[in-house]
CSV table of C-alpha atoms in Angstrom, one decimal:
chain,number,residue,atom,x,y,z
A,1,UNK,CA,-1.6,11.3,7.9
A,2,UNK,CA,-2.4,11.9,4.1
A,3,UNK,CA,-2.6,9.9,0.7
A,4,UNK,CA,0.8,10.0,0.8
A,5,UNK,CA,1.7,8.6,3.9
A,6,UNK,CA,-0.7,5.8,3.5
A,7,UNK,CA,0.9,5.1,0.0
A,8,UNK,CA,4.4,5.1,1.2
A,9,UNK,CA,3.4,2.9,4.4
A,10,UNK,CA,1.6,0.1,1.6
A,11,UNK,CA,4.8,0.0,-0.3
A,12,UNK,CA,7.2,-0.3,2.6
A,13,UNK,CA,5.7,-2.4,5.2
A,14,UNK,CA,5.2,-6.0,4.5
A,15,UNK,CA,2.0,-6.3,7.0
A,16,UNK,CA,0.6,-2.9,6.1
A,17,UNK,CA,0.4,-4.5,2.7
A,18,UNK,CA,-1.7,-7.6,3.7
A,19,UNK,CA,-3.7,-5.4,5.6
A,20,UNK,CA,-4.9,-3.5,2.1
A,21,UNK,CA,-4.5,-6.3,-0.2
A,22,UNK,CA,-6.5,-9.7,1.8
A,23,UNK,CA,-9.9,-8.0,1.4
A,24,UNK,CA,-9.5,-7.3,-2.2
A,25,UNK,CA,-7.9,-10.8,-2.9
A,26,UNK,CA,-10.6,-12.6,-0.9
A,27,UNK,CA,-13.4,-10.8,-2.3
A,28,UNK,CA,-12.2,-11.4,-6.0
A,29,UNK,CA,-10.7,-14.4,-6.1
A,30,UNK,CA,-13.6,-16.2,-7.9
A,31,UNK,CA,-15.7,-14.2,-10.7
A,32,UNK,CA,-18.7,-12.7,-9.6
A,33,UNK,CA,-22.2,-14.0,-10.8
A,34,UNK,CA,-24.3,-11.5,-13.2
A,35,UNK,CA,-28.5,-12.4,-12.3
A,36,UNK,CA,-30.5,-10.0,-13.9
A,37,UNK,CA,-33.7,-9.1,-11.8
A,38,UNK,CA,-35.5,-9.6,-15.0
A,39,UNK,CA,-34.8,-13.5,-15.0
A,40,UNK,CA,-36.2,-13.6,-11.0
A,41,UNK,CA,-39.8,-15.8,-10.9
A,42,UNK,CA,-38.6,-17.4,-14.2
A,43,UNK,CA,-36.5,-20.2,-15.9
A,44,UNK,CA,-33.4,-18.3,-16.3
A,45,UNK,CA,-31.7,-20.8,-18.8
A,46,UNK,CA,-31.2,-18.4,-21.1
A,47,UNK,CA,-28.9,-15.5,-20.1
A,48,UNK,CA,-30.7,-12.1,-21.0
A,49,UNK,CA,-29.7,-8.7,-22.8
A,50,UNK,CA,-28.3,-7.5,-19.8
A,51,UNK,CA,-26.3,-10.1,-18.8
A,52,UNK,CA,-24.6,-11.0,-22.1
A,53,UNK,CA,-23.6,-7.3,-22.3
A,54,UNK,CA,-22.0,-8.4,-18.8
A,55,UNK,CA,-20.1,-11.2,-20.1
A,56,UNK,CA,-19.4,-9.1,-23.0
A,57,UNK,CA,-17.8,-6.3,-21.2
A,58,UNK,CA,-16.1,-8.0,-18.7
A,59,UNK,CA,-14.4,-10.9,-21.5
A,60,UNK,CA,-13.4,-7.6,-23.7
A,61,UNK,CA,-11.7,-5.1,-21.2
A,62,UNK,CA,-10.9,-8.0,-18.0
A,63,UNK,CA,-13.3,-6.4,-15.6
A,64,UNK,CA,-13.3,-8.4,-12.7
A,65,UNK,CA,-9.2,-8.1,-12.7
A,66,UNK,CA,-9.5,-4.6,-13.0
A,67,UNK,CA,-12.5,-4.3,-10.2
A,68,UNK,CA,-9.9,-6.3,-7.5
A,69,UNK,CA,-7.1,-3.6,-8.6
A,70,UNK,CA,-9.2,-0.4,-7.9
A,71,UNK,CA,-10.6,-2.2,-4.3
A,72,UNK,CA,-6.6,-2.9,-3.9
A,73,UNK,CA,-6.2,0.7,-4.8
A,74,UNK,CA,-9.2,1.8,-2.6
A,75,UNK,CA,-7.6,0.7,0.4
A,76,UNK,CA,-4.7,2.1,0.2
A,77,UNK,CA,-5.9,5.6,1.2
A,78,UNK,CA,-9.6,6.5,1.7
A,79,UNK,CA,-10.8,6.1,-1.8
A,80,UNK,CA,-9.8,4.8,-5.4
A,81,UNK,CA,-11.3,5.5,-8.8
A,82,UNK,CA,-12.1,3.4,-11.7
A,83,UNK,CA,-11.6,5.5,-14.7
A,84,UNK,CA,-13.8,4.7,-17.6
A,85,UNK,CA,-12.4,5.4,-21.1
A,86,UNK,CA,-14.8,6.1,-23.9
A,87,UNK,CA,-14.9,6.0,-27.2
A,88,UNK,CA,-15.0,9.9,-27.5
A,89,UNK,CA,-11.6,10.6,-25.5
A,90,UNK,CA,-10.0,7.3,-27.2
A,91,UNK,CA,-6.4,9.0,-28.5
A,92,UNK,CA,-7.6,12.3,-28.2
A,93,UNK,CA,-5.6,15.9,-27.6
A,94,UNK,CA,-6.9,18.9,-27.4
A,95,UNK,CA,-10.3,19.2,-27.9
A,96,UNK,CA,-10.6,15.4,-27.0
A,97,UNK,CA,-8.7,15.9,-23.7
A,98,UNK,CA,-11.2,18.3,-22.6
A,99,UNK,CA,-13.7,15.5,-23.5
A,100,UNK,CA,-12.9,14.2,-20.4
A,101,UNK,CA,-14.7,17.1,-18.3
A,102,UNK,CA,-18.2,16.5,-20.2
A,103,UNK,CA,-20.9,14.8,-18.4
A,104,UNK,CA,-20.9,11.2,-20.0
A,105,UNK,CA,-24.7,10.7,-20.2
A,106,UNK,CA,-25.2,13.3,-22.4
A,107,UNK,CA,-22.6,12.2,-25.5
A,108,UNK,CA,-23.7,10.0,-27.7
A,109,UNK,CA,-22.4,6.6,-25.8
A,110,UNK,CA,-24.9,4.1,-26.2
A,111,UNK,CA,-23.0,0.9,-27.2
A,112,UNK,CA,-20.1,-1.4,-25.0
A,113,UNK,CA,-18.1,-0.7,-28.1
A,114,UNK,CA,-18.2,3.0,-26.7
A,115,UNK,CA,-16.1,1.7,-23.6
A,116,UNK,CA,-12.7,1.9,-24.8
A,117,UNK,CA,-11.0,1.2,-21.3
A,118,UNK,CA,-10.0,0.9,-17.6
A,119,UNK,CA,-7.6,2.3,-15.2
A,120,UNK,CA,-7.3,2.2,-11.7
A,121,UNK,CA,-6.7,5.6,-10.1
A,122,UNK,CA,-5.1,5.6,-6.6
A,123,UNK,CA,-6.2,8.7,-4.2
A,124,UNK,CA,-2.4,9.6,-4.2
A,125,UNK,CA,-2.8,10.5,-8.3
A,126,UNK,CA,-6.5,12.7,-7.1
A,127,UNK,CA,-5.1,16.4,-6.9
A,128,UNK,CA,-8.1,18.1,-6.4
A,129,UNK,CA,-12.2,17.2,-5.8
A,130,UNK,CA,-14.9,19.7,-6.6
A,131,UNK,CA,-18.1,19.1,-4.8
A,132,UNK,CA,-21.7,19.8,-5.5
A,133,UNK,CA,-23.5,22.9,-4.1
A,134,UNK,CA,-25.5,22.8,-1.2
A,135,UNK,CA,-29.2,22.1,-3.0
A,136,UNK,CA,-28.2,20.3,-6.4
A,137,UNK,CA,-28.7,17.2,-7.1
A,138,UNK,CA,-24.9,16.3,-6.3
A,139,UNK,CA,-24.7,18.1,-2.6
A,140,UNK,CA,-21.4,16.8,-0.8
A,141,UNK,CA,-20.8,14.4,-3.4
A,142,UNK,CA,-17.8,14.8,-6.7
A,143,UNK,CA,-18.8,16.9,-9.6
A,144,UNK,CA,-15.3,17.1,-11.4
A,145,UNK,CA,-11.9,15.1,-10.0
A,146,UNK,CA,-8.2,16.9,-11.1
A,147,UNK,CA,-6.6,13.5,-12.1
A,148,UNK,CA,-2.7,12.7,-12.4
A,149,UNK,CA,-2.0,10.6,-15.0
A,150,UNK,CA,1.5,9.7,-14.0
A,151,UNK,CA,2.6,6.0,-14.6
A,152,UNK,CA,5.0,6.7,-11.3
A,153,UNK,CA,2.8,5.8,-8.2
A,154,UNK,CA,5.4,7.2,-5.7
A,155,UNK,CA,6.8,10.5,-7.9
A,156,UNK,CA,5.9,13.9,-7.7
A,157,UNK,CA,4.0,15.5,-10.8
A,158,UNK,CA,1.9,18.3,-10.0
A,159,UNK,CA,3.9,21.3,-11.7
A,160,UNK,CA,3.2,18.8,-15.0
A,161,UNK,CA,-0.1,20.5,-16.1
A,162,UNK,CA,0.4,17.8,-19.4
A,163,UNK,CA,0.1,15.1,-16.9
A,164,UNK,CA,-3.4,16.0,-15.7
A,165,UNK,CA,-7.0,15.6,-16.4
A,166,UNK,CA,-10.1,17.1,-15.2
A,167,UNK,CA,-12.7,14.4,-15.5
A,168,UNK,CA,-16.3,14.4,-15.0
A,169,UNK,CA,-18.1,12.3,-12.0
A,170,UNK,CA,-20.1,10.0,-15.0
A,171,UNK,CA,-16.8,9.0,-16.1
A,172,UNK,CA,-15.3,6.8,-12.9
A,173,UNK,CA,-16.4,4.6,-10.1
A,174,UNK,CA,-15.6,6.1,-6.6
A,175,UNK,CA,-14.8,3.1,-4.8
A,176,UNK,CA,-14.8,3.9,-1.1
A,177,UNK,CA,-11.8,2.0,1.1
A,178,UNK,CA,-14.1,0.9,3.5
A,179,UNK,CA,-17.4,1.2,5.2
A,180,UNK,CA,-18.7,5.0,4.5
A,181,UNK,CA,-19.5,7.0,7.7
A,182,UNK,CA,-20.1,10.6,7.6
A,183,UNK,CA,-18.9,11.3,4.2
A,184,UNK,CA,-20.5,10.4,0.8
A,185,UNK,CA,-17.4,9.2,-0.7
A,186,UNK,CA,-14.2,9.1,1.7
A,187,UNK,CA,-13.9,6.8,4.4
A,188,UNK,CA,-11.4,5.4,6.6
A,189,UNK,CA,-8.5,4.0,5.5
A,190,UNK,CA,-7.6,0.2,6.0
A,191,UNK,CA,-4.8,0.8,7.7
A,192,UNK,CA,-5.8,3.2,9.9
A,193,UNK,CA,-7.4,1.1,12.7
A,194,UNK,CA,-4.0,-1.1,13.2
A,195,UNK,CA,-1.7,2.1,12.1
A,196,UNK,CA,-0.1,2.0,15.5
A,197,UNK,CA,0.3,-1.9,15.7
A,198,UNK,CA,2.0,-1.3,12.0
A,199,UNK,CA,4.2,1.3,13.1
A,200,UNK,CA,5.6,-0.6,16.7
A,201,UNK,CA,5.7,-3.7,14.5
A,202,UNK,CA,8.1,-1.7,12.1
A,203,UNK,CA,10.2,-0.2,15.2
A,204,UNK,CA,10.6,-3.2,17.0
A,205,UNK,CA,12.3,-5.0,13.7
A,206,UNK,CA,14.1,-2.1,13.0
A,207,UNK,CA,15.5,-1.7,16.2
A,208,UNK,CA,16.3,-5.2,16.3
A,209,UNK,CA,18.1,-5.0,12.9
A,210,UNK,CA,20.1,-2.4,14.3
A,211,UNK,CA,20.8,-4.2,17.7
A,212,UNK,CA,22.4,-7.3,15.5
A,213,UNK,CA,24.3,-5.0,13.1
A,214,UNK,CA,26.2,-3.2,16.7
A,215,UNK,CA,26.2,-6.3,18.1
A,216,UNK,CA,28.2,-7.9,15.0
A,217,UNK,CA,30.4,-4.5,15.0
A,218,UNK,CA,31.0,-4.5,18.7
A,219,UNK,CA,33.5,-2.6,20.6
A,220,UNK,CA,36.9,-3.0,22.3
A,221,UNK,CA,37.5,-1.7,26.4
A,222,UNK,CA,41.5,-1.4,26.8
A,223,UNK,CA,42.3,-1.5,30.5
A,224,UNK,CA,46.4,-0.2,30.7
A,225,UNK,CA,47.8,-1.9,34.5
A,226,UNK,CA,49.9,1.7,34.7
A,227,UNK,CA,52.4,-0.5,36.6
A,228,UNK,CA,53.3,-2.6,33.6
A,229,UNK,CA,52.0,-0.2,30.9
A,230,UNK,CA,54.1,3.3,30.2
A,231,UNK,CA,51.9,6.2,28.7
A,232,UNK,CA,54.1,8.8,29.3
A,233,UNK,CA,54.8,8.7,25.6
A,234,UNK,CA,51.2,9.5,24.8
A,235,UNK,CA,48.9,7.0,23.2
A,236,UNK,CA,49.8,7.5,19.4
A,237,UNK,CA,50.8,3.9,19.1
A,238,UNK,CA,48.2,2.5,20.6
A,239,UNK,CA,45.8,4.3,18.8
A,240,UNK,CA,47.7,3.0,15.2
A,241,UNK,CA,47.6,-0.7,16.0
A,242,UNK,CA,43.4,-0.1,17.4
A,243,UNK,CA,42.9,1.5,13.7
A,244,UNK,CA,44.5,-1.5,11.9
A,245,UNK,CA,42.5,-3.9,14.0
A,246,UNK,CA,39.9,-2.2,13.2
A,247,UNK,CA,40.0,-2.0,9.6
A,248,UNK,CA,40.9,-5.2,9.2
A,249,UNK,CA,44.7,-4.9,8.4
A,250,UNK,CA,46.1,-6.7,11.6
A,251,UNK,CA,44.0,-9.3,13.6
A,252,UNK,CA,45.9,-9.4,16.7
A,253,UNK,CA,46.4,-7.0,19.6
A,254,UNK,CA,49.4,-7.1,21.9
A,255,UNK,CA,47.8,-6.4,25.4
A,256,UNK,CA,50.8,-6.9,27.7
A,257,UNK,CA,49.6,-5.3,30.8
A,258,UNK,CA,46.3,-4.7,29.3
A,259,UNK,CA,42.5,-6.0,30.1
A,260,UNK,CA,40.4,-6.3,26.9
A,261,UNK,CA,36.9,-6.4,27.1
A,262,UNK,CA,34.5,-6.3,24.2
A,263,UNK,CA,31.8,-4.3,24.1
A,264,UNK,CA,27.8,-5.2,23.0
A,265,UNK,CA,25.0,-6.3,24.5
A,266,UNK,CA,22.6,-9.4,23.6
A,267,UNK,CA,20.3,-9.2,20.9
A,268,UNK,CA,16.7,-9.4,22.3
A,269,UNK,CA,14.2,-12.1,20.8
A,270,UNK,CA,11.5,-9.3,19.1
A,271,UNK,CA,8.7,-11.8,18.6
A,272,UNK,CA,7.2,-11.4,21.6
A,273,UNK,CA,6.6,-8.0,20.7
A,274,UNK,CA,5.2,-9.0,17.1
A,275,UNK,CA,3.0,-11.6,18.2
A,276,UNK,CA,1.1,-9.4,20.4
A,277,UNK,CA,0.7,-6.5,17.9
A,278,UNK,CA,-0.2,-9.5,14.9
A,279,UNK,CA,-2.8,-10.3,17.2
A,280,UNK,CA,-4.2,-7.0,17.1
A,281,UNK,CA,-3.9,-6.3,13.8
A,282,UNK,CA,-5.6,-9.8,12.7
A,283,UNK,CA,-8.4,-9.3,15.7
A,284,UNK,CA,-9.4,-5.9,14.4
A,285,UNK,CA,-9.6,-6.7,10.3
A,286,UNK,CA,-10.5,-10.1,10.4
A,287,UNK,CA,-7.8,-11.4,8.2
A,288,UNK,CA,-6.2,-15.1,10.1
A,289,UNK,CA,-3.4,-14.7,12.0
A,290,UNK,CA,-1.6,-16.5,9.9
A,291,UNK,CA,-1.9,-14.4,6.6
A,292,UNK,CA,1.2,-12.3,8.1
A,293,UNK,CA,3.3,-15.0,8.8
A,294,UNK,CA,2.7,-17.5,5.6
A,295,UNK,CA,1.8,-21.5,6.4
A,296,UNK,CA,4.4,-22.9,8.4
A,297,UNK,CA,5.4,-27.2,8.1
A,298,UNK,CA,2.2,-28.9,9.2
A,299,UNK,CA,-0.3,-25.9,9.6
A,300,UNK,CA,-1.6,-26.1,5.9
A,301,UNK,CA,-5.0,-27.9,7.0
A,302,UNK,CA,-5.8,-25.5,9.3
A,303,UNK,CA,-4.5,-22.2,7.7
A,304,UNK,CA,-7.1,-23.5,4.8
A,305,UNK,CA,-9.9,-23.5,7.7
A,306,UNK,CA,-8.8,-19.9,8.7
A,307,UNK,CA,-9.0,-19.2,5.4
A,308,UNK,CA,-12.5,-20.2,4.3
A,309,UNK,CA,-13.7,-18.6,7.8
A,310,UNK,CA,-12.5,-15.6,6.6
């Protein structure tokens, strides 16, 4: 699987989504608190430098909404960025648009005022990584990212060189999806430990969708007693007054000397089937069973337990 398919799998499958979005939700639903180490062994009435440039920043630009939109984003494939728009690529073409591949720390961007803006970059809009050397200072970890700008998540924009940016490792947050393991940046992807759960999940209810729509359009079996019934003449007619049954135009059949017999089987109860793979899903991530199935009469109190467990 690729960026892609974990994109299309977040927008399409109602549990796949949970599975990205809980974490994020959970872990941002009330703002963080800003200590400075500064303030440790002391009072700590008053808030310091540090953390009134905090407040600052986060009241100007929203940056605890935008931090739960790139760990949202993060999940979705194996990484997310947090692009970080300053004052020196603010509205710029040209020259300023090639800003954006400038090592940050070295302009002259020493004010909040400087910060200009945030996005949240999925790994679906990444196009290309280049790495550090073997020896530097930035060995297996981003140097330069080849960015798609494109306000379409899901649309295809590569052969859009006007929709791109190359942009410089000072200028985003690489926000891994989830635990790293043998890479410095890229790790497993949210869905990926329940992507097989997900997938019979999405079978089972398709196939169950499309048992109830044969079901509901079920067939005929015409059994002709050849004693009663002469086909010597061929079975034109018969096949005329089948079609306008079937299309609705006559609801009757005449079956003198006939059998009829509809065809369909019975629609299978798929829950069983959903119930087991929801508890694997909700036993390997953590997130209560109950998340993928919303707070049924009488189950508030103790979905509200699950929920501060999690």
């Amino acid at each position: 699987w690729n960026e892609d398919n974990w994109l299309a799998l977040y927008l399409r499958n109602a549990y796949a989504r949970i599975v990205v979005e809980k974490p994020a939700f959970t872990t941002w639903r009330d703002d963080p608190l800003i200590v400075d180490p500064a303030t440790e062994g002391g009072s700590g009435e008053d808030p310091t430098p540090f953390e009134r440039d905090v407040e600052k920043l986060a009241a100007g630009h929203n940056l605890w909404t935008y931090c739960e939109r790139v760990d949202r984003a993060a999940g979705i494939g194996q990484h997310g960025l947090l692009l970080i728009g300053f004052s020196d690529v603010a509205g710029g073409e040209g020259a300023k648009l090639r800003q954006w591949r400038e090592d940050a720390r070295e302009q002259d961007l020493s004010s909040l005022d400087d910060v200009t803006g945030l996005k949240p970059i999925l790994e679906a809009q990444i196009e290309d990584i280049d790495y550090g050397d073997i020896g530097s200072d930035r060995w297996g970890k981003p140097v330069e990212y080849t960015i798609d700008l494109d306000d379409e998540i899901d649309s295809e924009t590569e052969d859009d060189p006007e929709g791109t940016i190359t942009v410089h490792w000072t200028r985003v947050v690489d926000v891994p999806a989830t635990r790293l393991l043998d890479d410095e940046t890229l790790a497993r992807p949210r869905m990926e430990p329940v992507l097989n759960n997900l997938l019979d999940i999405e079978k089972t209810l398709g196939a169950a969708a499309e048992a109830a729509y044969r079901a509901a359009d079920y067939g005929l079996h015409l059994n002709a007693d050849p004693t009663e019934v002469d086909l010597s003449a061929g079975m034109d007619d018969l096949e005329d007054e089948l079609q306008r049954y079937e299309q609705g135009l006559q609801r009757y059949l005449r079956t003198t000397g006939m059998d009829v017999e509809r065809l369909g089987g019975d629609i299978q109860d798929p829950s069983g089937i959903v119930e087991n793979n929801l508890d694997a899903i909700a036993g390997q991530t953590g997130i209560p069973k109950k998340e993928f199935r919303g707070n049924e009469s009488g189950e508030v109190s103790g979905a509200e337990a699950d929920e501060r467990s999690y």
